[in-house]
XYZ file of C-alpha atoms in Angstrom:
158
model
C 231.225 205.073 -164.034
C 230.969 201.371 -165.044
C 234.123 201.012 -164.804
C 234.010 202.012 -160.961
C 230.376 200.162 -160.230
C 232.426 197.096 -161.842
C 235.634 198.067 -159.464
C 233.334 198.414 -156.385
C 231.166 195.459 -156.975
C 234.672 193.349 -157.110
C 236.247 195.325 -154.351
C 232.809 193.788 -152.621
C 233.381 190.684 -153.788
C 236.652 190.335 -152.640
C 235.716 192.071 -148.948
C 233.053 189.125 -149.163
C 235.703 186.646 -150.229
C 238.277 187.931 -147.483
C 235.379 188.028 -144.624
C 234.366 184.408 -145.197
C 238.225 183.219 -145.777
C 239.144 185.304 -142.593
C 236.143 183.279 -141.044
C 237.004 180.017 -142.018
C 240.730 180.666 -140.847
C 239.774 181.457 -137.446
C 237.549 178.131 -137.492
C 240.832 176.541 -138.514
C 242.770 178.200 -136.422
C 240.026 177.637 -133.417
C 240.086 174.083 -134.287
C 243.744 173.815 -134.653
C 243.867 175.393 -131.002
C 241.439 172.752 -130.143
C 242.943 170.190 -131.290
C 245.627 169.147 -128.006
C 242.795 169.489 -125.890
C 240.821 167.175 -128.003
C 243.824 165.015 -127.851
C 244.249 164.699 -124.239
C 240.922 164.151 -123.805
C 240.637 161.292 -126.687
C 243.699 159.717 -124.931
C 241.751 159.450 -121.606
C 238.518 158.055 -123.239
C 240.842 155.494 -124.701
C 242.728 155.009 -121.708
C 239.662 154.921 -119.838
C 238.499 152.618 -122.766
C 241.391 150.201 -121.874
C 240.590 150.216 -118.289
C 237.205 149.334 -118.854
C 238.401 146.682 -121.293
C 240.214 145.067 -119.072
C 237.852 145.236 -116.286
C 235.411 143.918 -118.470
C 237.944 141.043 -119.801
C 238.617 140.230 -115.518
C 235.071 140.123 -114.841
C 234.115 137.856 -117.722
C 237.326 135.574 -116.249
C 235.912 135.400 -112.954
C 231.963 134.598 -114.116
C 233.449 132.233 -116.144
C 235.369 130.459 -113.109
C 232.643 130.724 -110.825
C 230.132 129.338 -113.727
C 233.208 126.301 -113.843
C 232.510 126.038 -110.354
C 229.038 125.703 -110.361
C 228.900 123.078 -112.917
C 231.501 121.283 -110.961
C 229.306 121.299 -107.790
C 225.949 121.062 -110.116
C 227.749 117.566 -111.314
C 229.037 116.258 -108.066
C 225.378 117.238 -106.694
C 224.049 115.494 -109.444
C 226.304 112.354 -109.085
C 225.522 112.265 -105.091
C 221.598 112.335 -105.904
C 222.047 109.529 -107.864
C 224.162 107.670 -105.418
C 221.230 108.667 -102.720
C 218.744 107.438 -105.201
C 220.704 104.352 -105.808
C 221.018 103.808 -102.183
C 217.408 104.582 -101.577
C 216.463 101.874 -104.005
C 218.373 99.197 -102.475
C 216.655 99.808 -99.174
C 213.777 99.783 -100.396
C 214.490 96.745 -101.915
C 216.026 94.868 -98.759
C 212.931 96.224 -96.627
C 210.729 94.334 -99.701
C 212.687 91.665 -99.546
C 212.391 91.734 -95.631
C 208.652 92.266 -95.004
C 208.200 89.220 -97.340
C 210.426 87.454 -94.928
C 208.445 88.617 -92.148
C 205.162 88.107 -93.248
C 206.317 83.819 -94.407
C 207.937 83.804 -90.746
C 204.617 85.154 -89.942
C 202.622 82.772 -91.556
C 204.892 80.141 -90.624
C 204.865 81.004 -86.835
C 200.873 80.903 -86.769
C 201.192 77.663 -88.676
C 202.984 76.442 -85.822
C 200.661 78.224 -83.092
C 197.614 76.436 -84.775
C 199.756 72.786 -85.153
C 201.016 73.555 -81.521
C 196.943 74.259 -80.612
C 195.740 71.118 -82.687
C 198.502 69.152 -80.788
C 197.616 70.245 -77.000
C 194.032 69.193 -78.062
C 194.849 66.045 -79.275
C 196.734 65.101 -75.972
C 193.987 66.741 -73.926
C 191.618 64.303 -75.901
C 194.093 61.568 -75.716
C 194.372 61.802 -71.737
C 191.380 62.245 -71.567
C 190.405 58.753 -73.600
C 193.047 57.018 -72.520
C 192.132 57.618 -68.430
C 188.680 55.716 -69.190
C 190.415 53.330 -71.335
C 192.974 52.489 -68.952
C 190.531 52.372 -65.599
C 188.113 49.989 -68.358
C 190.966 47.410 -68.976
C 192.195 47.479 -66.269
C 188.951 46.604 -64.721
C 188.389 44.246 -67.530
C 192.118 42.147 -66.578
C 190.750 42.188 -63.156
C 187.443 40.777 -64.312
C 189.121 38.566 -66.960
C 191.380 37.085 -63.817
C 188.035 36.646 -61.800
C 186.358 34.897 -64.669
C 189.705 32.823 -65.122
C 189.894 32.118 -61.334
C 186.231 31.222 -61.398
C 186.574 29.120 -63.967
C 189.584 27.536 -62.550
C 187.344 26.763 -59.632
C 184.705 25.035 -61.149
C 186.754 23.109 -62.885
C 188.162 22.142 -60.039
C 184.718 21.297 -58.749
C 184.656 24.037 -55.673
């Protein structure tokens, strides 16, 4: 009776044994049926992988040309803002340069209005002096040729 509790318990044993290797053979065998399908669809990841790769890769060429581009017109910008600057400068410069003119022509120009004013006065004065003056000597020639005649005439005894 041991004998055949021992024989049973390993005739269990081995059921146990064949139930779990029966099990684990249809996992493999599962898996191994698997397996093309898991293929195919690992070859489209990576194939869809690739395309994304190299979408990626033409994407990362064109930012980088368009960021060339934008330095090249950030530059040129640049330059041409300095050129304006430059150019600003220099007018502002030449219209310093000019006012200063303006402003010694200015001065210079009521210089002349005040010399021009002092002058017309000085005539006015001078016509006016010299109208007196010339009416007093000649009244004083006339007198001195009176006084001369006069003179002449007593000498003369008339």
């Amino acid at each position: 009776e041991a004998a055949l509790q021992a024989a049973i318990g390993q005739v269990a044993a081995e059921r146990g044994q064949k139930r779990a290797l029966c099990a684990a053979l249809g996992e493999t065998l599962s898996a191994v049926m698997e397996r093309p399908q898991l293929q195919h669809q690992n070859a489209l990841l990576a194939q869809h992988g690739t395309v994304l790769e190299n979408s990626l890769m033409q994407r990362n060429d064109e930012l980088g040309e368009a960021l060339a581009t934008l330095r090249r017109e950030v530059a040129e910008r640049q330059r041409a803002e300095r050129a304006l600057q430059a150019a600003h400068d220099r007018l502002e410069q030449q219209v310093r340069e000019r006012t200063d003119e303006l402003a010694d022509a200015m001065r210079a120009l009521m210089q002349q209005e005040k010399q021009l004013g002092l002058s017309r006065m000085v005539v006015g004065m001078a016509h006016e002096l010299n109208t007196p003056l010339g009416n007093a000597r000649v009244a004083a020639s006339a007198i001195t040729a009176q006084a001369e005649a006069l003179r002449r005439g007593l000498d003369a005894g008339r």
